[in-house]
Structures are given as C-alpha cells and as structure tokens.
C-alpha cells in the first residue's frame, strides 16, 4: 500500500510562515514528485509549485518569491516552505507524485497519487 501523507498545515496570521511536508510510504521503487497544488472553496485545484524533470522548479505567479519547493530523496519527502502568507493563500494543499511500486523482482509502471490534503488558513 503506497500513500502520500501531508502535514504541517494550520492557522497562521497574515505575514506568517508554514512548512508543509509530504511523505511517501509503502513498497516504493521510485518516486517522481510532481509538485504541490491547492484548492480553495469554490475554486479549481491549481498548481502552486512544481518540480520538472531534471530538478527544475516552477511556481504560480501568485506565490513566486514567497514559496519554495524542495525534496529529500533519502526520505521520499517533498516540502513547501511558505513565507509572507496572505489570506488568499487559504486552501487545502495537496502533493502529487508518480510512483513505481516494487513488484516481484521488478517494478510497475508509474501510478499517479494524491495526498489527502492539509488545510492552510491565513487569517488574523
């Protein structure tokens, strides 16, 4: 059973910071983290920060200069450091990854996974 588990969300005042974590667990052969997404009430899910093949990163214009995505391959974990938070950053944040499972002596084709989400609320 492979799963992605996010943590680190919560209530923070405008201007504050949070660090989200997304850890993958299970019978993993390899993992390709795609990035962090968020979904605010009544809105579509949107990409916040992505990791492109080769390790490059890209960010939504609304978070550039404030958010930083990073990963620790030894821990199968991706992070999202969020600084200078604004009320409009309030949303449920999800991580996404393509994961190859261990299978016998080999591995499966990549399967796409979403975490369960972690709530971030920015309010005074």
GROMACS .gro file of C-alpha atoms in nm:
model
  124
    1UNK     CA    1   0.000   0.000   0.000
    2UNK     CA    2   0.158   0.323  -0.117
    3UNK     CA    3   0.039   0.655   0.015
    4UNK     CA    4   0.130   1.021   0.033
    5UNK     CA    5   0.073   1.191   0.366
    6UNK     CA    6   0.081   1.570   0.400
    7UNK     CA    7   0.140   1.754   0.725
    8UNK     CA    8   0.226   2.099   0.852
    9UNK     CA    9  -0.091   2.290   0.775
   10UNK     CA   10  -0.271   2.508   1.024
   11UNK     CA   11  -0.390   2.856   1.113
   12UNK     CA   12  -0.142   3.140   1.067
   13UNK     CA   13  -0.165   3.517   1.069
   14UNK     CA   14  -0.101   3.719   0.753
   15UNK     CA   15   0.272   3.758   0.703
   16UNK     CA   16   0.347   3.435   0.882
   17UNK     CA   17   0.514   3.116   0.761
   18UNK     CA   18   0.437   2.747   0.739
   19UNK     CA   19   0.631   2.449   0.612
   20UNK     CA   20   0.432   2.167   0.457
   21UNK     CA   21   0.568   1.815   0.426
   22UNK     CA   22   0.456   1.529   0.204
   23UNK     CA   23   0.600   1.188   0.282
   24UNK     CA   24   0.558   0.882   0.064
   25UNK     CA   25   0.546   0.539   0.222
   26UNK     CA   26   0.496   0.181   0.112
   27UNK     CA   27   0.661  -0.052  -0.134
   28UNK     CA   28   0.823   0.216  -0.347
   29UNK     CA   29   1.073   0.151  -0.622
   30UNK     CA   30   1.095   0.511  -0.736
   31UNK     CA   31   0.905   0.834  -0.687
   32UNK     CA   32   0.875   1.139  -0.906
   33UNK     CA   33   0.722   1.425  -0.710
   34UNK     CA   34   0.519   1.644  -0.945
   35UNK     CA   35   0.453   1.926  -0.704
   36UNK     CA   36   0.215   2.098  -0.465
   37UNK     CA   37  -0.138   2.201  -0.558
   38UNK     CA   38  -0.408   2.384  -0.368
   39UNK     CA   39  -0.783   2.414  -0.383
   40UNK     CA   40  -0.978   2.695  -0.224
   41UNK     CA   41  -1.355   2.668  -0.163
   42UNK     CA   42  -1.546   2.710  -0.487
   43UNK     CA   43  -1.232   2.711  -0.698
   44UNK     CA   44  -1.050   2.460  -0.912
   45UNK     CA   45  -0.736   2.287  -0.794
   46UNK     CA   46  -0.430   2.477  -0.912
   47UNK     CA   47  -0.058   2.413  -0.930
   48UNK     CA   48   0.132   2.610  -0.668
   49UNK     CA   49   0.485   2.476  -0.711
   50UNK     CA   50   0.611   2.207  -0.944
   51UNK     CA   51   0.924   2.001  -0.991
   52UNK     CA   52   1.014   1.947  -1.353
   53UNK     CA   53   1.232   1.659  -1.474
   54UNK     CA   54   1.593   1.746  -1.410
   55UNK     CA   55   1.509   1.909  -1.082
   56UNK     CA   56   1.399   2.250  -1.208
   57UNK     CA   57   1.111   2.414  -1.030
   58UNK     CA   58   0.824   2.636  -1.137
   59UNK     CA   59   0.580   2.843  -0.937
   60UNK     CA   60   0.243   3.004  -0.979
   61UNK     CA   61   0.282   3.378  -1.030
   62UNK     CA   62   0.085   3.440  -0.712
   63UNK     CA   63   0.345   3.266  -0.493
   64UNK     CA   64   0.673   3.347  -0.667
   65UNK     CA   65   0.928   3.483  -0.425
   66UNK     CA   66   0.727   3.363  -0.124
   67UNK     CA   67   0.706   2.983  -0.160
   68UNK     CA   68   0.987   2.733  -0.211
   69UNK     CA   69   0.954   2.367  -0.303
   70UNK     CA   70   1.227   2.122  -0.211
   71UNK     CA   71   1.268   1.749  -0.171
   72UNK     CA   72   1.469   1.498   0.027
   73UNK     CA   73   1.512   1.187  -0.186
   74UNK     CA   74   1.654   0.990   0.107
   75UNK     CA   75   1.326   1.039   0.294
   76UNK     CA   76   1.087   1.023  -0.004
   77UNK     CA   77   0.960   1.360   0.111
   78UNK     CA   78   0.879   1.688  -0.059
   79UNK     CA   79   0.842   2.018   0.125
   80UNK     CA   80   0.674   2.350   0.063
   81UNK     CA   81   0.813   2.645   0.257
   82UNK     CA   82   0.555   2.922   0.258
   83UNK     CA   83   0.655   3.270   0.372
   84UNK     CA   84   0.473   3.604   0.379
   85UNK     CA   85   0.142   3.424   0.375
   86UNK     CA   86  -0.167   3.609   0.261
   87UNK     CA   87  -0.538   3.543   0.325
   88UNK     CA   88  -0.573   3.443  -0.041
   89UNK     CA   89  -0.333   3.155   0.023
   90UNK     CA   90  -0.605   2.989   0.232
   91UNK     CA   91  -0.681   2.650   0.078
   92UNK     CA   92  -0.635   2.277   0.112
   93UNK     CA   93  -0.287   2.190  -0.011
   94UNK     CA   94  -0.214   1.859  -0.184
   95UNK     CA   95   0.102   1.693  -0.306
   96UNK     CA   96   0.115   1.482  -0.620
   97UNK     CA   97   0.360   1.220  -0.737
   98UNK     CA   98   0.413   0.942  -0.989
   99UNK     CA   99   0.525   0.628  -0.809
  100UNK     CA  100   0.659   0.297  -0.929
  101UNK     CA  101   0.575   0.012  -0.691
  102UNK     CA  102   0.806  -0.275  -0.616
  103UNK     CA  103   0.665  -0.584  -0.788
  104UNK     CA  104   0.839  -0.917  -0.750
  105UNK     CA  105   1.188  -0.877  -0.889
  106UNK     CA  106   1.092  -0.561  -1.073
  107UNK     CA  107   0.858  -0.265  -1.060
  108UNK     CA  108   0.533  -0.137  -1.202
  109UNK     CA  109   0.462   0.140  -1.447
  110UNK     CA  110   0.422   0.478  -1.277
  111UNK     CA  111   0.093   0.535  -1.097
  112UNK     CA  112  -0.024   0.883  -1.002
  113UNK     CA  113  -0.102   0.956  -0.639
  114UNK     CA  114  -0.253   1.244  -0.445
  115UNK     CA  115  -0.219   1.302  -0.075
  116UNK     CA  116  -0.522   1.354   0.147
  117UNK     CA  117  -0.459   1.728   0.174
  118UNK     CA  118  -0.370   1.962   0.458
  119UNK     CA  119  -0.566   2.276   0.542
  120UNK     CA  120  -0.387   2.611   0.543
  121UNK     CA  121  -0.582   2.905   0.681
  122UNK     CA  122  -0.435   3.255   0.678
  123UNK     CA  123  -0.637   3.488   0.895
  124UNK     CA  124  -0.597   3.746   1.167
   0.00000   0.00000   0.00000
